[in-house]
Amino acid sequence: MPRPTRRALFATLGAVTAVLAPGALRAQGSTAETRAGGIVITQPWSRAAMRGGSGAAFLTLRNTGTAADRLLGASTPAAGRVELHSMVRDGDVMRMREQPAIDLPPGQEVVLRPGGLHVMLLGLTQPLDRGATLPLTLRFERAGEVTVQVAVQAAGAAGMPAMGGAHGHAH
Ligand SMILES: [Cu+2]
């Protein structure tokens, strides 16, 4: 049986990557941006979670307008209650704390991500299954309401692959 040359092996790996990549991107849901007034929302995602438990949604908010805005809250049929949370250090542990709002200064980007600001989904009325999407309606002080589709990733996912994946996030 002939052994493949090194060159042929690399060519094969390249072809496999090329075939897998589009499917992998589709599995993350839409990477399109959603706009509400001057607010641009991208990369809404969540981790898989069980029905009855709690989950968190993460996304990037960019205020392209000239006036300050604020995210006041969110809602989804997939959760009994939705809160805005930040993470604060309490001695050696990080604890979640409810935020009345998330400030969105003009010209700036605010990233909700694991270990930081997030949209807390409490009392899940349905399981968050990997590959599924759930609608999340965001309520802004100026920009009003807009609904984005949150892509559910694996339970331990650190971020959207399009953003660089597991950049510096420990499990
Ligand atoms: Cu939380």
Short mmCIF file of C-alpha atoms and ligand atoms in Angstrom, two decimals:
data_model
loop_
_atom_site.label_atom_id
_atom_site.label_comp_id
_atom_site.label_asym_id
_atom_site.label_seq_id
_atom_site.Cartn_x
_atom_site.Cartn_y
_atom_site.Cartn_z
CA MET A 1 0.00 0.00 0.00
CA PRO A 2 1.60 3.33 -1.04
CA ARG A 3 2.17 5.85 1.71
CA PRO A 4 0.77 9.28 0.93
CA THR A 5 3.41 11.92 0.43
CA ARG A 6 3.53 14.74 2.91
CA ARG A 7 2.32 17.12 0.23
CA ALA A 8 -0.68 14.96 -0.64
CA LEU A 9 -1.62 14.66 3.03
CA PHE A 10 -1.68 18.43 3.48
CA ALA A 11 -3.73 18.81 0.32
CA THR A 12 -6.27 16.36 1.76
CA LEU A 13 -6.45 18.18 5.10
CA GLY A 14 -7.00 21.44 3.27
CA ALA A 15 -9.92 19.98 1.35
CA VAL A 16 -11.52 18.63 4.53
CA THR A 17 -11.26 22.05 6.20
CA ALA A 18 -12.79 23.73 3.17
CA VAL A 19 -15.74 21.33 3.24
CA LEU A 20 -16.36 21.59 6.99
CA ALA A 21 -16.09 25.35 7.38
CA PRO A 22 -19.37 26.44 5.74
CA GLY A 23 -21.37 23.89 7.72
CA ALA A 24 -19.67 24.93 10.95
CA LEU A 25 -20.62 28.54 10.31
CA ARG A 26 -24.23 27.66 9.52
CA ALA A 27 -24.51 25.78 12.81
CA GLN A 28 -23.84 29.04 14.70
CA GLY A 29 -26.92 30.73 13.28
CA SER A 30 -26.94 34.06 11.62
CA THR A 31 -23.87 36.24 11.90
CA ALA A 32 -25.78 39.13 10.32
CA GLU A 33 -26.11 42.34 12.24
CA THR A 34 -29.40 43.66 13.57
CA ARG A 35 -30.00 47.37 13.80
CA ALA A 36 -32.26 49.37 16.12
CA GLY A 37 -31.84 53.10 15.57
CA GLY A 38 -28.14 53.75 16.08
CA ILE A 39 -27.56 50.48 17.91
CA VAL A 40 -26.03 47.60 15.96
CA ILE A 41 -26.32 44.14 17.52
CA THR A 42 -24.04 41.31 16.38
CA GLN A 43 -23.11 37.78 17.46
CA PRO A 44 -26.01 36.92 19.77
CA TRP A 45 -25.26 33.50 21.26
CA SER A 46 -25.96 31.35 24.27
CA ARG A 47 -24.79 28.11 25.80
CA ALA A 48 -26.82 24.93 25.86
CA ALA A 49 -28.87 24.60 29.07
CA MET A 50 -31.60 22.43 30.56
CA ARG A 51 -35.27 23.27 30.84
CA GLY A 52 -36.04 24.65 34.31
CA GLY A 53 -32.48 25.83 34.76
CA SER A 54 -30.91 29.12 33.89
CA GLY A 55 -28.82 30.30 30.99
CA ALA A 56 -27.11 33.39 29.72
CA ALA A 57 -27.13 35.20 26.40
CA PHE A 58 -24.16 37.13 25.06
CA LEU A 59 -23.95 39.67 22.26
CA THR A 60 -22.11 42.71 21.02
CA LEU A 61 -23.77 46.14 21.12
CA ARG A 62 -22.30 49.00 19.10
CA ASN A 63 -23.72 52.49 19.43
CA THR A 64 -23.12 54.07 16.02
CA GLY A 65 -25.24 57.10 16.91
CA THR A 66 -24.21 60.42 18.45
CA ALA A 67 -26.34 60.12 21.59
CA ALA A 68 -25.91 57.85 24.59
CA ASP A 69 -28.34 54.97 24.87
CA ARG A 70 -28.95 52.24 27.41
CA LEU A 71 -30.08 48.64 27.30
CA LEU A 72 -32.91 48.58 29.83
CA GLY A 73 -33.95 44.95 29.66
CA ALA A 74 -34.80 41.96 27.54
CA SER A 75 -37.40 39.23 27.24
CA THR A 76 -37.80 35.85 25.59
CA PRO A 77 -40.56 33.25 25.57
CA ALA A 78 -37.82 30.74 26.47
CA ALA A 79 -37.36 32.09 30.00
CA GLY A 80 -39.65 32.98 32.88
CA ARG A 81 -37.57 36.00 33.80
CA VAL A 82 -34.73 37.89 32.12
CA GLU A 83 -32.25 40.11 33.95
CA LEU A 84 -29.18 42.11 33.00
CA HIS A 85 -26.16 40.92 34.98
CA SER A 86 -22.59 41.92 35.53
CA MET A 87 -19.84 39.96 37.29
CA VAL A 88 -18.25 41.42 40.39
CA ARG A 89 -15.36 40.10 42.41
CA ASP A 90 -16.25 39.12 45.98
CA GLY A 91 -13.07 37.98 47.70
CA ASP A 92 -11.87 35.01 45.69
CA VAL A 93 -15.08 34.40 43.80
CA MET A 94 -16.90 36.16 41.00
CA ARG A 95 -20.55 36.75 41.64
CA MET A 96 -23.35 37.85 39.36
CA ARG A 97 -25.10 41.09 40.16
CA GLU A 98 -28.24 42.46 38.59
CA GLN A 99 -27.81 45.69 36.66
CA PRO A 100 -30.66 48.18 36.19
CA ALA A 101 -29.29 48.98 32.71
CA ILE A 102 -26.21 48.66 30.51
CA ASP A 103 -24.79 52.00 29.33
CA LEU A 104 -24.06 52.36 25.62
CA PRO A 105 -21.95 55.48 25.07
CA PRO A 106 -22.01 56.92 21.53
CA GLY A 107 -19.31 55.57 19.24
CA GLN A 108 -18.49 52.69 21.55
CA GLU A 109 -18.88 48.95 21.55
CA VAL A 110 -20.00 46.97 24.59
CA VAL A 111 -19.42 43.22 24.52
CA LEU A 112 -21.53 40.92 26.67
CA ARG A 113 -19.48 37.77 27.22
CA PRO A 114 -18.80 34.95 29.68
CA GLY A 115 -17.21 36.36 32.82
CA GLY A 116 -18.64 39.81 32.19
CA LEU A 117 -21.92 41.48 31.31
CA HIS A 118 -24.64 39.08 30.19
CA VAL A 119 -28.36 38.68 29.71
CA MET A 120 -29.47 36.22 32.38
CA LEU A 121 -32.22 33.80 31.42
CA LEU A 122 -33.96 32.49 34.56
CA GLY A 123 -36.44 29.63 34.71
CA LEU A 124 -35.99 28.27 31.20
CA THR A 125 -39.35 27.18 29.83
CA GLN A 126 -37.63 25.00 27.24
CA PRO A 127 -34.22 23.39 26.89
CA LEU A 128 -31.60 25.39 25.04
CA ASP A 129 -30.40 22.78 22.61
CA ARG A 130 -27.17 23.20 20.73
CA GLY A 131 -27.86 24.37 17.19
CA ALA A 132 -31.25 25.88 18.05
CA THR A 133 -32.04 29.57 18.13
CA LEU A 134 -34.22 31.51 20.53
CA PRO A 135 -35.74 34.95 20.02
CA LEU A 136 -34.55 37.60 22.44
CA THR A 137 -36.23 41.01 22.47
CA LEU A 138 -33.94 43.80 23.63
CA ARG A 139 -35.36 47.03 25.01
CA PHE A 140 -33.31 50.20 24.59
CA GLU A 141 -34.02 53.59 26.14
CA ARG A 142 -33.72 55.48 22.84
CA ALA A 143 -33.63 52.85 20.11
CA GLY A 144 -36.75 51.04 21.32
CA GLU A 145 -37.27 47.30 20.99
CA VAL A 146 -35.68 44.87 18.61
CA THR A 147 -35.65 41.07 18.49
CA VAL A 148 -32.51 39.10 17.69
CA GLN A 149 -32.11 35.36 17.17
CA VAL A 150 -29.73 33.89 19.73
CA ALA A 151 -27.72 30.90 18.47
CA VAL A 152 -27.29 28.14 21.06
CA GLN A 153 -23.81 26.66 21.22
CA ALA A 154 -22.34 23.78 23.21
CA ALA A 155 -22.53 24.02 27.02
CA GLY A 156 -18.84 24.88 27.38
CA ALA A 157 -18.58 27.21 24.39
CA ALA A 158 -16.42 30.26 24.98
CA GLY A 159 -17.67 32.40 22.14
CA MET A 160 -18.62 32.67 18.53
CA PRO A 161 -15.95 31.00 16.35
CA ALA A 162 -16.20 33.96 14.00
CA MET A 163 -14.84 36.14 16.80
CA GLY A 164 -11.83 33.94 17.36
CA GLY A 165 -13.40 31.20 19.45
CA ALA A 166 -11.80 30.30 22.74
CA HIS A 167 -9.65 33.39 23.12
CA GLY A 168 -8.22 33.26 26.58
CA HIS A 169 -11.21 31.66 28.21
CA ALA A 170 -10.42 28.88 30.67
CA HIS A 171 -12.81 26.04 31.42
CU CU B 1 -26.18 36.10 35.54
#
